[in-house]
C-alpha cells in the first residue's frame, strides 16, 4: 500500500510546473504597454510590432547596461502572429513583420545573452483577434519549445473562465513535457477575479511561475496607485501565495514612458520591489531619458527586488488616506526593506517607531536606497521622522550592524 501511495503522489506531483525557473522575480522588457498592437509597419516602421523593434530593444538592453543589472527577458505580446495557423496547425509569425520567423529571432536574442518570451491565449482567439491556443495547447507548447522560447504569457480572452482551473494546468503539463524550461506567466487569476470566481492560489502557484491578478497597467499615476490599492486590500491572500518560483505580477514597469514623472517612477520601482514582483519594463529603450534609465538600473532597489527569500511585503501603517508604510522581510536576519508611499500632491512627513513595523533588534542602520544616502543608527522605541516626496516614495534598507 505504501508503494502504491507513493506512486500516486509522484504521478500527481509531475503535473505541477517543474522548470526550476523564477527563483527570484523575472526581469526584462515586454512590448505591450508602450507599443500595443501597432502592426502598421508601412506608416510607422520604427514602432510597429516587428522583429526589427524587438532586436533593437535587445541591443539596447545589452549595450545600455540593463543586462548587466539583471534584465534578461525580451518579450513579445499580442499581435505577433499571422491570422492563420500553418498547414500543420501550428502558430506562425506574421511574414511581413517577422520575415525571419520566431526561431531566428529567438536565436538572435540568445546570441546577445538574453532570453525570449512570447504571448499566447487560452481561448479561441487572442484579445486582438489572432489565433488562440484552445484545442492546440499541446501543439503550441511544443512549437514554442522548438523555437527556443524561454517565457510564455498565456492570456485568457475569448474563453470559458470556468474551465481555466483545468485548462491552465493542462498547459503546464504540456510545457513540462517539452523538456525545455519555459517560464509560465498566467492570466488565469485576473479573469477569475473579474468573473467573481474564487481564486485557488495554491493551485495557481503549483502551475504558474508568475500570474496577473488585476487590471492592465497604463502609464499613469492613477493606474499605478490603483494596482497598489488592490494589493493592499488583498494582501492577506497574496502574501502567502508568493515565494521562490511563484510570484504575483502587478503588471509592467512603465518607468520612462510619458505618463509619469520621476517621483512616480521611483515609487513604482520601490513598490514593485516590496511586492517581490517581476520587473518587466514596457518602454522605448532607444530614447529613454538618463534619469529614468538610472531609476530602472538602481542596483540597491534591484537587490531588494531580487532578494532570494522571495517574500512579498505588506502594508503595516497608514497616515490619513494618502500615506502608507510597507515593509518586506529580506533573507538576512533582521534585514528589512521599507517604503513610505505618499499619494498626496505635497511632501508628507510621518513619525513612527521602528517597533511599530515589527522590528525587534535594539537598533538598526538605515539607508535610503532611492537617493543612496546613509541616514544613520536608529533605536526601535524612539519616534523617527521620514519625509516622502509628493506622489512618490522614500525607500529604506534597514539592517543590524552586528
mmCIF file of C-alpha atoms in Angstrom:
data_model
loop_
_atom_site.group_PDB
_atom_site.id
_atom_site.type_symbol
_atom_site.label_atom_id
_atom_site.label_comp_id
_atom_site.label_asym_id
_atom_site.label_seq_id
_atom_site.Cartn_x
_atom_site.Cartn_y
_atom_site.Cartn_z
ATOM 1 C CA UNK A 1 0.000 0.000 0.000
ATOM 2 C CA UNK A 2 2.837 2.403 0.830
ATOM 3 C CA UNK A 3 4.440 1.831 -2.566
ATOM 4 C CA UNK A 4 1.111 2.395 -4.332
ATOM 5 C CA UNK A 5 0.536 5.598 -2.360
ATOM 6 C CA UNK A 6 3.978 6.911 -3.256
ATOM 7 C CA UNK A 7 3.404 6.127 -6.930
ATOM 8 C CA UNK A 8 0.101 8.012 -6.870
ATOM 9 C CA UNK A 9 1.693 11.009 -5.154
ATOM 10 C CA UNK A 10 4.535 11.050 -7.688
ATOM 11 C CA UNK A 11 2.078 10.867 -10.587
ATOM 12 C CA UNK A 12 0.114 13.821 -9.212
ATOM 13 C CA UNK A 13 3.297 15.772 -8.478
ATOM 14 C CA UNK A 14 4.524 15.537 -12.059
ATOM 15 C CA UNK A 15 1.552 17.670 -13.137
ATOM 16 C CA UNK A 16 2.883 20.696 -11.257
ATOM 17 C CA UNK A 17 5.147 23.138 -13.042
ATOM 18 C CA UNK A 18 8.657 21.720 -12.994
ATOM 19 C CA UNK A 19 11.060 24.137 -14.655
ATOM 20 C CA UNK A 20 13.245 25.425 -11.811
ATOM 21 C CA UNK A 21 12.731 28.995 -13.016
ATOM 22 C CA UNK A 22 11.851 32.330 -11.374
ATOM 23 C CA UNK A 23 13.568 31.606 -8.087
ATOM 24 C CA UNK A 24 13.567 35.395 -7.896
ATOM 25 C CA UNK A 25 11.146 37.650 -9.803
ATOM 26 C CA UNK A 26 11.944 37.706 -13.538
ATOM 27 C CA UNK A 27 13.342 40.907 -15.044
ATOM 28 C CA UNK A 28 13.176 42.043 -18.629
ATOM 29 C CA UNK A 29 11.270 44.023 -21.240
ATOM 30 C CA UNK A 30 7.725 43.478 -22.527
ATOM 31 C CA UNK A 31 6.406 45.154 -25.654
ATOM 32 C CA UNK A 32 2.728 45.686 -24.832
ATOM 33 C CA UNK A 33 2.104 48.835 -22.777
ATOM 34 C CA UNK A 34 4.392 51.031 -24.860
ATOM 35 C CA UNK A 35 3.770 49.652 -28.370
ATOM 36 C CA UNK A 36 0.397 47.850 -28.032
ATOM 37 C CA UNK A 37 -0.855 46.233 -31.259
ATOM 38 C CA UNK A 38 0.781 48.606 -33.725
ATOM 39 C CA UNK A 39 1.039 46.473 -36.852
ATOM 40 C CA UNK A 40 1.324 49.229 -39.457
ATOM 41 C CA UNK A 41 4.953 48.923 -40.420
ATOM 42 C CA UNK A 42 4.431 50.861 -43.639
ATOM 43 C CA UNK A 43 3.379 54.050 -41.854
ATOM 44 C CA UNK A 44 5.307 53.515 -38.609
ATOM 45 C CA UNK A 45 8.262 51.216 -39.353
ATOM 46 C CA UNK A 46 10.209 52.160 -36.226
ATOM 47 C CA UNK A 47 7.426 51.483 -33.724
ATOM 48 C CA UNK A 48 5.389 48.615 -35.115
ATOM 49 C CA UNK A 49 5.372 45.139 -33.572
ATOM 50 C CA UNK A 50 8.147 43.517 -35.572
ATOM 51 C CA UNK A 51 11.422 41.636 -35.398
ATOM 52 C CA UNK A 52 13.201 44.929 -36.109
ATOM 53 C CA UNK A 53 11.773 46.537 -32.976
ATOM 54 C CA UNK A 54 12.453 43.517 -30.778
ATOM 55 C CA UNK A 55 16.054 43.234 -31.961
ATOM 56 C CA UNK A 56 16.629 46.930 -31.304
ATOM 57 C CA UNK A 57 15.321 46.566 -27.749
ATOM 58 C CA UNK A 58 17.543 43.540 -27.184
ATOM 59 C CA UNK A 59 20.520 45.542 -28.397
ATOM 60 C CA UNK A 60 19.710 48.411 -26.056
ATOM 61 C CA UNK A 61 19.340 46.045 -23.094
ATOM 62 C CA UNK A 62 22.851 44.752 -23.701
ATOM 63 C CA UNK A 63 24.602 47.936 -24.726
ATOM 64 C CA UNK A 64 22.983 50.335 -22.243
ATOM 65 C CA UNK A 65 23.577 48.335 -19.085
ATOM 66 C CA UNK A 66 20.204 46.697 -18.443
ATOM 67 C CA UNK A 67 21.502 43.164 -18.912
ATOM 68 C CA UNK A 68 24.355 43.869 -16.503
ATOM 69 C CA UNK A 69 21.944 44.628 -13.636
ATOM 70 C CA UNK A 70 19.688 41.616 -14.238
ATOM 71 C CA UNK A 71 17.197 42.350 -17.017
ATOM 72 C CA UNK A 72 17.209 39.297 -19.287
ATOM 73 C CA UNK A 73 13.834 38.546 -20.926
ATOM 74 C CA UNK A 74 12.767 40.222 -24.178
ATOM 75 C CA UNK A 75 9.054 39.543 -24.562
ATOM 76 C CA UNK A 76 6.516 39.779 -27.335
ATOM 77 C CA UNK A 77 2.836 40.221 -26.529
ATOM 78 C CA UNK A 78 -0.284 40.048 -28.694
ATOM 79 C CA UNK A 79 -0.272 40.703 -32.471
ATOM 80 C CA UNK A 80 2.974 38.928 -33.399
ATOM 81 C CA UNK A 81 1.368 36.037 -35.268
ATOM 82 C CA UNK A 82 -0.224 35.517 -38.611
ATOM 83 C CA UNK A 83 -4.015 35.482 -38.683
ATOM 84 C CA UNK A 84 -3.992 31.801 -39.637
ATOM 85 C CA UNK A 85 -2.136 28.703 -38.483
ATOM 86 C CA UNK A 86 0.052 26.829 -40.953
ATOM 87 C CA UNK A 87 -0.925 23.652 -42.797
ATOM 88 C CA UNK A 88 0.216 21.535 -39.824
ATOM 89 C CA UNK A 89 -1.946 23.527 -37.401
ATOM 90 C CA UNK A 90 0.973 25.399 -35.866
ATOM 91 C CA UNK A 91 1.159 29.072 -34.996
ATOM 92 C CA UNK A 92 3.290 31.116 -37.360
ATOM 93 C CA UNK A 93 4.638 34.653 -37.258
ATOM 94 C CA UNK A 94 3.310 37.422 -39.466
ATOM 95 C CA UNK A 95 5.537 37.024 -42.540
ATOM 96 C CA UNK A 96 5.838 40.733 -43.283
ATOM 97 C CA UNK A 97 6.709 41.931 -39.776
ATOM 98 C CA UNK A 98 8.734 38.855 -38.788
ATOM 99 C CA UNK A 99 10.221 37.718 -42.101
ATOM 100 C CA UNK A 100 12.952 35.640 -40.441
ATOM 101 C CA UNK A 101 10.491 33.793 -38.183
ATOM 102 C CA UNK A 102 10.369 33.455 -34.420
ATOM 103 C CA UNK A 103 13.096 30.816 -34.124
ATOM 104 C CA UNK A 104 15.555 33.100 -35.895
ATOM 105 C CA UNK A 105 14.532 35.984 -33.629
ATOM 106 C CA UNK A 106 14.986 33.807 -30.540
ATOM 107 C CA UNK A 107 18.416 32.761 -31.821
ATOM 108 C CA UNK A 108 19.393 36.422 -32.176
ATOM 109 C CA UNK A 109 18.202 37.249 -28.670
ATOM 110 C CA UNK A 110 20.082 34.251 -27.282
ATOM 111 C CA UNK A 111 23.222 35.379 -29.120
ATOM 112 C CA UNK A 112 23.032 38.581 -27.103
ATOM 113 C CA UNK A 113 22.957 36.622 -23.865
ATOM 114 C CA UNK A 114 19.255 37.260 -23.314
ATOM 115 C CA UNK A 115 16.084 35.162 -23.247
ATOM 116 C CA UNK A 116 12.960 35.413 -25.366
ATOM 117 C CA UNK A 117 9.338 35.482 -24.270
ATOM 118 C CA UNK A 118 6.206 35.061 -26.359
ATOM 119 C CA UNK A 119 2.451 35.518 -25.994
ATOM 120 C CA UNK A 120 -0.413 33.081 -26.385
ATOM 121 C CA UNK A 121 -4.046 32.931 -25.368
ATOM 122 C CA UNK A 122 -6.013 30.152 -23.680
ATOM 123 C CA UNK A 123 -9.140 30.977 -25.709
ATOM 124 C CA UNK A 124 -10.214 30.580 -29.315
ATOM 125 C CA UNK A 125 -8.613 33.894 -30.250
ATOM 126 C CA UNK A 126 -6.224 36.316 -28.593
ATOM 127 C CA UNK A 127 -7.525 39.603 -27.200
ATOM 128 C CA UNK A 128 -6.640 41.261 -30.532
ATOM 129 C CA UNK A 129 -8.240 38.516 -32.634
ATOM 130 C CA UNK A 130 -5.235 36.375 -33.575
ATOM 131 C CA UNK A 131 -5.313 32.553 -33.287
ATOM 132 C CA UNK A 132 -5.761 31.293 -29.738
ATOM 133 C CA UNK A 133 -4.498 28.059 -28.245
ATOM 134 C CA UNK A 134 -7.784 26.402 -27.280
ATOM 135 C CA UNK A 135 -7.679 22.951 -28.848
ATOM 136 C CA UNK A 136 -3.990 23.420 -29.674
ATOM 137 C CA UNK A 137 -2.336 23.625 -26.252
ATOM 138 C CA UNK A 138 -0.010 20.684 -26.753
ATOM 139 C CA UNK A 139 0.937 21.727 -30.283
ATOM 140 C CA UNK A 140 1.640 25.285 -29.193
ATOM 141 C CA UNK A 141 3.711 24.246 -26.190
ATOM 142 C CA UNK A 142 5.900 22.102 -28.416
ATOM 143 C CA UNK A 143 6.110 24.810 -31.086
ATOM 144 C CA UNK A 144 7.319 27.343 -28.538
ATOM 145 C CA UNK A 145 9.901 24.874 -27.261
ATOM 146 C CA UNK A 146 11.084 24.101 -30.803
ATOM 147 C CA UNK A 147 11.550 27.826 -31.416
ATOM 148 C CA UNK A 148 13.699 28.209 -28.301
ATOM 149 C CA UNK A 149 11.191 30.273 -26.321
ATOM 150 C CA UNK A 150 12.111 30.923 -22.679
ATOM 151 C CA UNK A 151 8.910 32.505 -21.331
ATOM 152 C CA UNK A 152 5.232 32.194 -22.216
ATOM 153 C CA UNK A 153 2.493 34.617 -21.242
ATOM 154 C CA UNK A 154 -0.864 32.867 -21.665
ATOM 155 C CA UNK A 155 -3.762 35.330 -21.741
ATOM 156 C CA UNK A 156 -7.417 34.374 -21.323
ATOM 157 C CA UNK A 157 -9.543 36.259 -23.828
ATOM 158 C CA UNK A 158 -12.354 34.542 -25.734
ATOM 159 C CA UNK A 159 -12.530 31.594 -23.354
ATOM 160 C CA UNK A 160 -14.788 29.989 -20.763
ATOM 161 C CA UNK A 161 -13.326 31.275 -17.495
ATOM 162 C CA UNK A 162 -14.884 28.412 -15.539
ATOM 163 C CA UNK A 163 -12.565 25.946 -17.332
ATOM 164 C CA UNK A 164 -9.312 27.762 -16.510
ATOM 165 C CA UNK A 165 -8.687 25.746 -13.332
ATOM 166 C CA UNK A 166 -8.375 22.730 -15.619
ATOM 167 C CA UNK A 167 -7.033 24.347 -18.787
ATOM 168 C CA UNK A 168 -4.045 26.258 -17.424
ATOM 169 C CA UNK A 169 -2.711 23.197 -15.530
ATOM 170 C CA UNK A 170 -3.124 21.305 -18.790
ATOM 171 C CA UNK A 171 -0.786 23.780 -20.449
ATOM 172 C CA UNK A 172 1.598 23.335 -17.525
ATOM 173 C CA UNK A 173 1.654 19.616 -18.249
ATOM 174 C CA UNK A 174 2.423 20.189 -21.922
ATOM 175 C CA UNK A 175 5.179 22.699 -21.140
ATOM 176 C CA UNK A 176 6.743 20.184 -18.747
ATOM 177 C CA UNK A 177 6.557 17.511 -21.441
ATOM 178 C CA UNK A 178 8.613 19.574 -23.910
ATOM 179 C CA UNK A 179 11.656 19.225 -21.663
ATOM 180 C CA UNK A 180 12.536 22.889 -22.243
ATOM 181 C CA UNK A 181 12.415 25.221 -19.218
ATOM 182 C CA UNK A 182 9.816 27.853 -20.170
ATOM 183 C CA UNK A 183 8.803 30.395 -17.547
ATOM 184 C CA UNK A 184 4.997 30.318 -17.402
ATOM 185 C CA UNK A 185 3.118 33.600 -16.924
ATOM 186 C CA UNK A 186 -0.598 33.049 -16.345
ATOM 187 C CA UNK A 187 -3.503 35.487 -16.645
ATOM 188 C CA UNK A 188 -5.902 32.978 -15.110
ATOM 189 C CA UNK A 189 -6.411 34.643 -11.670
ATOM 190 C CA UNK A 190 -7.241 38.012 -13.244
ATOM 191 C CA UNK A 191 -10.047 36.501 -15.305
ATOM 192 C CA UNK A 192 -11.419 34.629 -12.293
ATOM 193 C CA UNK A 193 -11.326 37.849 -10.249
ATOM 194 C CA UNK A 194 -13.265 39.687 -12.945
ATOM 195 C CA UNK A 195 -15.795 36.839 -13.116
ATOM 196 C CA UNK A 196 -16.079 36.773 -9.292
ATOM 197 C CA UNK A 197 -14.847 33.180 -9.198
ATOM 198 C CA UNK A 198 -12.852 32.278 -6.056
ATOM 199 C CA UNK A 199 -9.134 32.029 -6.842
ATOM 200 C CA UNK A 200 -7.248 28.974 -5.573
ATOM 201 C CA UNK A 201 -3.772 30.462 -5.236
ATOM 202 C CA UNK A 202 -2.294 27.156 -4.115
ATOM 203 C CA UNK A 203 -3.314 25.664 -7.455
ATOM 204 C CA UNK A 204 -2.126 28.758 -9.318
ATOM 205 C CA UNK A 205 1.285 28.672 -7.621
ATOM 206 C CA UNK A 206 1.648 24.968 -8.419
ATOM 207 C CA UNK A 207 1.161 25.654 -12.112
ATOM 208 C CA UNK A 208 2.472 29.151 -12.852
ATOM 209 C CA UNK A 209 5.739 30.985 -12.219
ATOM 210 C CA UNK A 210 4.062 34.377 -12.240
ATOM 211 C CA UNK A 211 0.426 35.401 -12.560
ATOM 212 C CA UNK A 212 -1.593 38.502 -13.249
ATOM 213 C CA UNK A 213 -4.446 39.185 -10.860
ATOM 214 C CA UNK A 214 -5.635 42.733 -11.586
ATOM 215 C CA UNK A 215 -6.252 45.231 -14.380
ATOM 216 C CA UNK A 216 -3.729 46.031 -17.107
ATOM 217 C CA UNK A 217 -1.432 48.895 -16.234
ATOM 218 C CA UNK A 218 -1.127 52.099 -18.236
ATOM 219 C CA UNK A 219 1.469 54.825 -17.906
ATOM 220 C CA UNK A 220 -0.353 56.959 -15.346
ATOM 221 C CA UNK A 221 -0.036 57.539 -11.619
ATOM 222 C CA UNK A 222 -3.702 56.634 -11.177
ATOM 223 C CA UNK A 223 -3.144 53.234 -12.754
ATOM 224 C CA UNK A 224 -0.103 52.548 -10.559
ATOM 225 C CA UNK A 225 -1.887 53.552 -7.329
ATOM 226 C CA UNK A 226 -4.986 51.593 -8.355
ATOM 227 C CA UNK A 227 -2.890 48.427 -8.555
ATOM 228 C CA UNK A 228 -1.234 49.229 -5.223
ATOM 229 C CA UNK A 229 -4.669 49.711 -3.643
ATOM 230 C CA UNK A 230 -5.780 46.296 -4.893
ATOM 231 C CA UNK A 231 -2.649 44.652 -3.490
ATOM 232 C CA UNK A 232 -3.286 46.445 -0.192
ATOM 233 C CA UNK A 233 -6.863 45.171 0.050
ATOM 234 C CA UNK A 234 -5.908 41.590 -0.862
ATOM 235 C CA UNK A 235 -2.510 41.325 0.826
ATOM 236 C CA UNK A 236 -3.619 38.658 3.303
ATOM 237 C CA UNK A 237 -4.318 36.395 0.313
ATOM 238 C CA UNK A 238 -1.443 37.456 -1.930
ATOM 239 C CA UNK A 239 1.442 37.430 0.551
ATOM 240 C CA UNK A 240 1.308 33.689 1.368
ATOM 241 C CA UNK A 241 0.940 32.812 -2.331
ATOM 242 C CA UNK A 242 4.291 34.333 -3.299
ATOM 243 C CA UNK A 243 7.699 32.739 -2.972
ATOM 244 C CA UNK A 244 10.657 31.456 -4.995
ATOM 245 C CA UNK A 245 9.340 30.040 -8.256
ATOM 246 C CA UNK A 246 5.885 31.648 -7.995
ATOM 247 C CA UNK A 247 5.137 35.369 -7.751
ATOM 248 C CA UNK A 248 2.225 37.784 -8.026
ATOM 249 C CA UNK A 249 2.544 40.027 -11.085
ATOM 250 C CA UNK A 250 1.068 43.546 -10.769
ATOM 251 C CA UNK A 251 1.952 44.130 -14.448
ATOM 252 C CA UNK A 252 4.609 46.056 -16.327
ATOM 253 C CA UNK A 253 7.036 48.736 -15.204
ATOM 254 C CA UNK A 254 6.158 51.957 -17.051
ATOM 255 C CA UNK A 255 9.210 53.949 -15.952
ATOM 256 C CA UNK A 256 10.454 56.014 -18.883
ATOM 257 C CA UNK A 257 7.075 56.408 -20.550
ATOM 258 C CA UNK A 258 5.459 59.829 -20.882
ATOM 259 C CA UNK A 259 2.694 59.491 -18.321
ATOM 260 C CA UNK A 260 4.653 59.501 -15.051
ATOM 261 C CA UNK A 261 7.298 61.733 -13.527
ATOM 262 C CA UNK A 262 10.495 60.952 -11.634
ATOM 263 C CA UNK A 263 8.859 60.711 -8.186
ATOM 264 C CA UNK A 264 6.174 58.389 -9.522
ATOM 265 C CA UNK A 265 8.747 56.278 -11.369
ATOM 266 C CA UNK A 266 10.770 55.822 -8.186
ATOM 267 C CA UNK A 267 7.590 54.916 -6.320
ATOM 268 C CA UNK A 268 6.645 52.222 -8.843
ATOM 269 C CA UNK A 269 10.083 50.629 -8.702
ATOM 270 C CA UNK A 270 10.042 50.764 -4.909
ATOM 271 C CA UNK A 271 6.580 49.259 -4.536
ATOM 272 C CA UNK A 272 7.118 46.529 -7.147
ATOM 273 C CA UNK A 273 10.248 45.573 -5.208
ATOM 274 C CA UNK A 274 8.317 45.462 -1.937
ATOM 275 C CA UNK A 275 5.806 43.230 -3.740
ATOM 276 C CA UNK A 276 8.602 40.867 -4.891
ATOM 277 C CA UNK A 277 7.105 41.441 -8.331
ATOM 278 C CA UNK A 278 8.511 40.883 -11.815
ATOM 279 C CA UNK A 279 10.336 43.888 -13.251
ATOM 280 C CA UNK A 280 9.193 43.765 -16.861
ATOM 281 C CA UNK A 281 9.769 47.181 -18.419
ATOM 282 C CA UNK A 282 7.479 48.415 -21.173
ATOM 283 C CA UNK A 283 9.102 51.483 -22.656
ATOM 284 C CA UNK A 284 11.228 52.635 -25.563
ATOM 285 C CA UNK A 285 14.804 51.931 -24.538
ATOM 286 C CA UNK A 286 16.114 53.645 -27.671
ATOM 287 C CA UNK A 287 15.292 57.134 -26.440
ATOM 288 C CA UNK A 288 14.722 56.879 -22.692
ATOM 289 C CA UNK A 289 15.933 59.821 -20.615
ATOM 290 C CA UNK A 290 19.025 59.106 -18.473
ATOM 291 C CA UNK A 291 17.179 59.870 -15.213
ATOM 292 C CA UNK A 292 14.698 57.066 -15.914
ATOM 293 C CA UNK A 293 17.422 54.684 -17.031
ATOM 294 C CA UNK A 294 19.132 55.303 -13.702
ATOM 295 C CA UNK A 295 15.893 54.531 -11.832
ATOM 296 C CA UNK A 296 15.470 51.283 -13.755
ATOM 297 C CA UNK A 297 19.090 50.332 -13.087
ATOM 298 C CA UNK A 298 19.182 51.249 -9.387
ATOM 299 C CA UNK A 299 21.174 48.308 -8.053
ATOM 300 C CA UNK A 300 20.066 48.842 -4.452
ATOM 301 C CA UNK A 301 16.389 48.641 -5.380
ATOM 302 C CA UNK A 302 17.017 45.660 -7.668
ATOM 303 C CA UNK A 303 18.875 43.860 -4.872
ATOM 304 C CA UNK A 304 15.770 44.180 -2.712
ATOM 305 C CA UNK A 305 13.502 43.054 -5.540
ATOM 306 C CA UNK A 306 15.738 40.040 -6.174
ATOM 307 C CA UNK A 307 16.163 39.040 -2.523
ATOM 308 C CA UNK A 308 16.475 35.231 -2.527
ATOM 309 C CA UNK A 309 13.916 34.701 0.244
ATOM 310 C CA UNK A 310 11.258 35.756 -2.260
ATOM 311 C CA UNK A 311 8.910 37.044 0.429
ATOM 312 C CA UNK A 312 6.273 39.556 -0.558
ATOM 313 C CA UNK A 313 5.944 42.635 1.634
ATOM 314 C CA UNK A 314 2.785 44.164 3.063
ATOM 315 C CA UNK A 315 1.314 47.406 4.320
ATOM 316 C CA UNK A 316 1.783 47.870 8.069
ATOM 317 C CA UNK A 317 0.872 51.522 8.793
ATOM 318 C CA UNK A 318 -1.275 54.280 7.334
ATOM 319 C CA UNK A 319 -1.270 58.015 7.999
ATOM 320 C CA UNK A 320 -4.525 59.532 6.828
ATOM 321 C CA UNK A 321 -5.729 58.497 3.396
ATOM 322 C CA UNK A 322 -2.593 59.286 1.391
ATOM 323 C CA UNK A 323 0.457 57.937 3.226
ATOM 324 C CA UNK A 324 1.213 54.253 3.711
ATOM 325 C CA UNK A 325 4.167 52.374 5.181
ATOM 326 C CA UNK A 326 5.017 48.990 3.676
ATOM 327 C CA UNK A 327 7.732 46.571 4.668
ATOM 328 C CA UNK A 328 9.321 43.401 3.343
ATOM 329 C CA UNK A 329 11.494 40.937 5.264
ATOM 330 C CA UNK A 330 14.739 40.074 3.491
ATOM 331 C CA UNK A 331 16.780 36.897 3.671
ATOM 332 C CA UNK A 332 19.375 38.035 6.205
ATOM 333 C CA UNK A 333 18.363 38.013 9.869
ATOM 334 C CA UNK A 334 16.955 41.404 10.966
ATOM 335 C CA UNK A 335 17.155 42.795 7.437
ATOM 336 C CA UNK A 336 14.177 44.743 6.073
ATOM 337 C CA UNK A 337 13.061 46.933 3.195
ATOM 338 C CA UNK A 338 10.568 49.703 3.966
ATOM 339 C CA UNK A 339 8.647 52.031 1.662
ATOM 340 C CA UNK A 340 6.860 55.179 2.763
ATOM 341 C CA UNK A 341 4.414 55.793 -0.075
ATOM 342 C CA UNK A 342 2.963 59.264 -0.463
ATOM 343 C CA UNK A 343 -0.056 59.622 -2.772
ATOM 344 C CA UNK A 344 -0.547 63.268 -1.845
ATOM 345 C CA UNK A 345 0.409 66.148 -4.136
ATOM 346 C CA UNK A 346 2.575 67.675 -1.388
ATOM 347 C CA UNK A 347 5.548 66.252 0.549
ATOM 348 C CA UNK A 348 4.480 64.423 3.696
ATOM 349 C CA UNK A 349 6.468 63.831 6.886
ATOM 350 C CA UNK A 350 5.422 60.979 9.139
ATOM 351 C CA UNK A 351 6.638 59.870 12.546
ATOM 352 C CA UNK A 352 6.672 56.332 13.894
ATOM 353 C CA UNK A 353 8.760 53.922 15.921
ATOM 354 C CA UNK A 354 10.547 51.065 14.202
ATOM 355 C CA UNK A 355 8.964 48.734 16.740
ATOM 356 C CA UNK A 356 5.628 49.523 15.061
ATOM 357 C CA UNK A 357 6.974 47.811 11.943
ATOM 358 C CA UNK A 358 7.743 44.631 13.835
ATOM 359 C CA UNK A 359 11.469 45.322 14.164
ATOM 360 C CA UNK A 360 12.875 43.552 17.236
ATOM 361 C CA UNK A 361 16.607 44.268 17.391
ATOM 362 C CA UNK A 362 17.665 47.129 19.679
ATOM 363 C CA UNK A 363 18.770 49.298 16.794
ATOM 364 C CA UNK A 364 19.198 49.433 13.032
ATOM 365 C CA UNK A 365 21.368 51.133 10.468
ATOM 366 C CA UNK A 366 19.135 52.738 7.868
ATOM 367 C CA UNK A 367 19.950 53.705 4.295
ATOM 368 C CA UNK A 368 17.696 55.488 1.790
ATOM 369 C CA UNK A 369 18.164 53.477 -1.393
ATOM 370 C CA UNK A 370 16.475 55.776 -3.924
ATOM 371 C CA UNK A 371 18.944 58.564 -3.120
ATOM 372 C CA UNK A 372 21.800 56.285 -1.939
ATOM 373 C CA UNK A 373 22.020 58.100 1.406
ATOM 374 C CA UNK A 374 23.117 56.731 4.784
ATOM 375 C CA UNK A 375 20.687 58.013 7.412
ATOM 376 C CA UNK A 376 22.381 56.605 10.489
ATOM 377 C CA UNK A 377 21.551 54.435 13.505
ATOM 378 C CA UNK A 378 18.019 54.283 14.912
ATOM 379 C CA UNK A 379 16.634 52.634 18.022
ATOM 380 C CA UNK A 380 13.280 50.934 17.792
ATOM 381 C CA UNK A 381 11.442 52.696 20.645
ATOM 382 C CA UNK A 382 12.114 56.324 19.763
ATOM 383 C CA UNK A 383 9.931 58.144 17.223
ATOM 384 C CA UNK A 384 11.682 58.842 13.929
ATOM 385 C CA UNK A 385 10.619 61.206 11.152
ATOM 386 C CA UNK A 386 10.737 60.446 7.456
ATOM 387 C CA UNK A 387 9.605 62.639 4.569
ATOM 388 C CA UNK A 388 8.252 61.257 1.317
ATOM 389 C CA UNK A 389 8.121 63.435 -1.831
ATOM 390 C CA UNK A 390 4.804 64.348 -3.485
ATOM 391 C CA UNK A 391 3.249 61.438 -5.360
ATOM 392 C CA UNK A 392 6.384 59.468 -4.644
ATOM 393 C CA UNK A 393 8.162 57.341 -2.100
ATOM 394 C CA UNK A 394 11.035 57.022 0.320
ATOM 395 C CA UNK A 395 12.621 53.558 0.342
ATOM 396 C CA UNK A 396 14.664 52.383 3.290
ATOM 397 C CA UNK A 397 17.018 49.465 3.808
ATOM 398 C CA UNK A 398 17.285 48.586 7.491
ATOM 399 C CA UNK A 399 19.894 46.207 8.887
ATOM 400 C CA UNK A 400 21.780 45.493 12.084
ATOM 401 C CA UNK A 401 25.482 46.276 12.226
ATOM 402 C CA UNK A 402 26.378 43.206 14.296
#
